[in-house]
mmCIF file of C-alpha atoms in Angstrom:
data_model
loop_
_atom_site.group_PDB
_atom_site.id
_atom_site.type_symbol
_atom_site.label_atom_id
_atom_site.label_comp_id
_atom_site.label_asym_id
_atom_site.label_seq_id
_atom_site.Cartn_x
_atom_site.Cartn_y
_atom_site.Cartn_z
ATOM 1 C CA MET Z 241 0.757 5.071 4.794
ATOM 2 C CA THR Z 242 -0.184 1.513 4.192
ATOM 3 C CA ASP Z 243 1.789 -1.689 6.109
ATOM 4 C CA GLU Z 244 3.551 -1.756 2.909
ATOM 5 C CA ASP Z 245 4.767 2.423 3.398
ATOM 6 C CA TYR Z 246 6.121 1.283 6.851
ATOM 7 C CA LEU Z 247 7.807 -1.908 5.757
ATOM 8 C CA ARG Z 248 9.568 -0.223 3.200
ATOM 9 C CA LEU Z 249 10.958 2.197 6.203
ATOM 10 C CA THR Z 250 11.862 -0.754 8.373
ATOM 11 C CA LEU Z 251 14.119 -2.106 5.107
ATOM 12 C CA GLU Z 252 15.504 1.088 4.735
ATOM 13 C CA ILE Z 253 16.802 1.141 8.978
ATOM 14 C CA ALA Z 254 18.061 -2.723 8.186
ATOM 15 C CA ARG Z 255 19.863 -1.223 4.891
ATOM 16 C CA GLN Z 256 21.335 1.433 7.462
ATOM 17 C CA ALA Z 257 22.152 -1.496 10.101
ATOM 18 C CA ARG Z 258 24.226 -3.756 7.312
ATOM 19 C CA ALA Z 259 26.442 -0.608 6.181
ATOM 20 C CA ALA Z 260 27.209 -0.112 10.256
ATOM 21 C CA GLY Z 261 28.743 -3.524 10.407
ATOM 22 C CA ASN Z 262 25.483 -5.124 11.919
ATOM 23 C CA HIS Z 263 23.150 -7.501 10.735
ATOM 24 C CA PRO Z 264 20.437 -6.374 8.132
ATOM 25 C CA PHE Z 265 17.040 -6.202 10.341
ATOM 26 C CA GLY Z 266 15.146 -2.607 11.421
ATOM 27 C CA ALA Z 267 12.280 -2.398 13.231
ATOM 28 C CA ILE Z 268 9.777 0.529 14.167
ATOM 29 C CA LEU Z 269 6.857 1.286 16.046
ATOM 30 C CA VAL Z 270 4.236 3.383 14.641
ATOM 31 C CA GLY Z 271 1.482 5.109 17.221
ATOM 32 C CA PRO Z 272 -2.413 4.779 16.686
ATOM 33 C CA ASP Z 273 -2.442 7.985 14.515
ATOM 34 C CA GLY Z 274 0.278 7.001 12.097
ATOM 35 C CA ALA Z 275 2.981 8.695 13.217
ATOM 36 C CA VAL Z 276 6.451 6.940 13.806
ATOM 37 C CA LEU Z 277 7.049 6.730 16.869
ATOM 38 C CA LEU Z 278 10.953 4.699 17.546
ATOM 39 C CA ARG Z 279 12.991 3.195 15.226
ATOM 40 C CA ALA Z 280 16.159 0.318 15.448
ATOM 41 C CA GLY Z 281 18.154 -1.489 13.679
ATOM 42 C CA ASN Z 282 20.256 -4.642 14.527
ATOM 43 C CA ALA Z 283 22.599 -3.409 16.930
ATOM 44 C CA HIS Z 284 24.275 -6.778 18.372
ATOM 45 C CA GLY Z 285 28.063 -5.445 16.307
ATOM 46 C CA ASP Z 286 27.733 -2.254 18.270
ATOM 47 C CA ALA Z 287 28.175 -4.345 21.481
ATOM 48 C CA GLY Z 288 28.479 -7.859 20.675
ATOM 49 C CA ASP Z 289 25.232 -8.393 22.444
ATOM 50 C CA ARG Z 290 23.535 -11.210 20.821
ATOM 51 C CA THR Z 291 20.087 -10.206 21.681
ATOM 52 C CA ARG Z 292 20.233 -7.055 20.312
ATOM 53 C CA HIS Z 293 17.712 -7.386 17.593
ATOM 54 C CA ALA Z 294 16.018 -4.774 16.687
ATOM 55 C CA GLU Z 295 12.781 -5.986 17.648
ATOM 56 C CA ARG Z 296 13.771 -6.500 20.841
ATOM 57 C CA VAL Z 297 15.999 -3.101 21.221
ATOM 58 C CA LEU Z 298 12.557 -1.453 19.622
ATOM 59 C CA MET Z 299 10.338 -3.094 22.306
ATOM 60 C CA THR Z 300 13.107 -1.540 25.180
ATOM 61 C CA GLN Z 301 12.232 1.301 24.119
ATOM 62 C CA ALA Z 302 8.977 1.329 23.531
ATOM 63 C CA SER Z 303 8.705 0.155 27.319
ATOM 64 C CA LEU Z 304 10.596 2.590 28.558
ATOM 65 C CA ALA Z 305 8.850 5.367 27.043
ATOM 66 C CA TYR Z 306 5.043 3.976 26.694
ATOM 67 C CA PRO Z 307 2.493 2.420 29.240
ATOM 68 C CA ALA Z 308 1.164 -1.031 27.723
ATOM 69 C CA ALA Z 309 -1.929 0.530 27.636
ATOM 70 C CA PHE Z 310 -1.066 2.446 25.125
ATOM 71 C CA LEU Z 311 1.346 0.435 23.565
ATOM 72 C CA ALA Z 312 -1.732 -1.709 22.939
ATOM 73 C CA ASP Z 313 -2.924 0.650 20.266
ATOM 74 C CA CYS Z 314 0.342 1.109 18.301
ATOM 75 C CA THR Z 315 2.143 -1.548 15.572
ATOM 76 C CA MET Z 316 5.443 -2.849 15.642
ATOM 77 C CA TYR Z 317 6.712 -3.076 11.824
ATOM 78 C CA ALA Z 318 9.874 -5.896 11.539
ATOM 79 C CA SER Z 319 11.784 -6.114 7.955
ATOM 80 C CA ALA Z 320 11.312 -10.038 9.018
ATOM 81 C CA GLU Z 321 9.366 -12.000 11.076
ATOM 82 C CA PRO Z 322 10.386 -11.785 14.616
ATOM 83 C CA CYS Z 323 11.734 -14.236 16.466
ATOM 84 C CA ALA Z 324 10.947 -16.452 19.488
ATOM 85 C CA MET Z 325 12.607 -13.571 21.675
ATOM 86 C CA CYS Z 326 11.534 -10.939 19.838
ATOM 87 C CA ALA Z 327 7.860 -11.957 19.445
ATOM 88 C CA GLY Z 328 8.240 -12.258 23.475
ATOM 89 C CA SER Z 329 9.495 -8.636 23.685
ATOM 90 C CA ALA Z 330 6.430 -7.768 21.407
ATOM 91 C CA TYR Z 331 4.170 -9.362 23.971
ATOM 92 C CA TRP Z 332 5.768 -7.894 26.962
ATOM 93 C CA ALA Z 333 6.349 -4.415 26.307
ATOM 94 C CA GLY Z 334 2.406 -4.507 25.109
ATOM 95 C CA VAL Z 335 2.412 -4.211 21.951
ATOM 96 C CA GLY Z 336 -1.186 -4.765 20.007
ATOM 97 C CA ARG Z 337 0.305 -5.210 16.576
ATOM 98 C CA VAL Z 338 2.698 -6.917 14.586
ATOM 99 C CA VAL Z 339 3.344 -6.606 10.761
ATOM 100 C CA TYR Z 340 6.751 -8.160 9.103
ATOM 101 C CA GLY Z 341 8.395 -8.816 5.552
ATOM 102 C CA LEU Z 342 10.457 -11.647 5.490
ATOM 103 C CA SER Z 343 8.837 -15.175 7.276
ATOM 104 C CA GLU Z 344 11.699 -16.530 9.577
ATOM 105 C CA ARG Z 345 11.048 -19.981 7.346
ATOM 106 C CA ASP Z 346 12.075 -18.386 4.440
ATOM 107 C CA LEU Z 347 14.765 -16.251 6.244
ATOM 108 C CA GLY Z 348 16.341 -19.757 7.557
ATOM 109 C CA ILE Z 349 16.722 -20.721 4.020
ATOM 110 C CA LEU Z 350 17.927 -17.934 2.923
ATOM 111 C CA ILE Z 351 21.356 -18.217 4.972
ATOM 112 C CA GLY Z 352 21.470 -21.527 6.558
ATOM 113 C CA PRO Z 353 22.783 -22.272 9.384
ATOM 114 C CA HIS Z 354 24.856 -19.374 9.222
ATOM 115 C CA PRO Z 355 26.827 -19.170 13.289
ATOM 116 C CA GLU Z 356 25.691 -15.717 14.075
ATOM 117 C CA ASN Z 357 22.023 -15.995 13.115
ATOM 118 C CA LEU Z 358 20.382 -19.745 13.823
ATOM 119 C CA THR Z 359 17.332 -18.807 13.142
ATOM 120 C CA MET Z 360 14.079 -20.751 14.477
ATOM 121 C CA ASN Z 361 11.675 -22.104 12.663
ATOM 122 C CA LEU Z 362 8.643 -21.292 15.116
ATOM 123 C CA PRO Z 363 6.632 -18.597 13.751
ATOM 124 C CA CYS Z 364 5.959 -15.938 15.768
ATOM 125 C CA ARG Z 365 2.338 -15.952 15.715
ATOM 126 C CA VAL Z 366 2.864 -19.729 17.818
ATOM 127 C CA VAL Z 367 4.876 -17.410 20.316
ATOM 128 C CA LEU Z 368 2.470 -14.509 20.313
ATOM 129 C CA GLY Z 369 -0.510 -16.595 20.169
ATOM 130 C CA SER Z 370 0.138 -18.284 23.267
ATOM 131 C CA GLY Z 371 -0.246 -15.524 25.463
ATOM 132 C CA GLN Z 372 -3.223 -14.071 27.649
ATOM 133 C CA ARG Z 373 -4.264 -11.607 25.503
ATOM 134 C CA PRO Z 374 -4.680 -10.950 21.187
ATOM 135 C CA ILE Z 375 -1.690 -9.639 19.338
ATOM 136 C CA GLU Z 376 -2.399 -9.147 15.552
ATOM 137 C CA VAL Z 377 -0.388 -10.597 13.604
ATOM 138 C CA VAL Z 378 0.187 -9.566 9.581
ATOM 139 C CA GLY Z 379 3.059 -11.177 7.316
ATOM 140 C CA PRO Z 380 4.661 -12.025 5.613
ATOM 141 C CA LEU Z 381 4.631 -8.928 3.589
ATOM 142 C CA LEU Z 382 6.626 -7.437 0.436
ATOM 143 C CA GLU Z 383 8.846 -10.540 0.747
ATOM 144 C CA ALA Z 384 11.469 -10.239 -2.217
ATOM 145 C CA GLU Z 385 11.929 -6.889 -1.234
ATOM 146 C CA SER Z 386 12.876 -7.932 2.217
ATOM 147 C CA ARG Z 387 14.921 -11.128 1.005
ATOM 148 C CA ALA Z 388 17.180 -8.534 -0.957
ATOM 149 C CA VAL Z 389 18.105 -6.960 2.061
ATOM 150 C CA HIS Z 390 20.279 -9.930 2.601
ATOM 151 C CA GLU Z 391 21.692 -11.084 -0.609
ATOM 152 C CA GLY Z 392 25.291 -11.161 0.042
ATOM 153 C CA PHE Z 393 25.433 -10.486 3.907
ATOM 154 C CA TRP Z 394 25.621 -14.257 4.791
ATOM 155 C CA SER Z 395 28.189 -15.624 2.871
#
């Protein structure tokens, strides 16, 4: 499968999160052999916890299930660019590669200053590039498809 194929899986998870009453974000962890190991959608609405972004939830699951040495050869795919919190989660969990759809900047333009998602103009490359180990970052990819998941949600 290609990066785009995996990203489309995150978009399906984002649609499911939206249908469940959560914000439309999804993320998956893909192992070195290409197998999808874990999946997570935004889950803040499930418990009222605003930190339950899809990527942060996924990285908590990953850090509990796998050693950092294994995660260094894994990729986190996210339907939108990981925010500073989620990028930090990927860093601390030990993931070696991050691929995302819609950029944080474009998400912010799309939704504006929505009180439930006050985006930060802080690219994940800056957060991840500030660490002591390299993490490959790829994105934005499939921007139109990634944007479509949000259409009509934030108004």
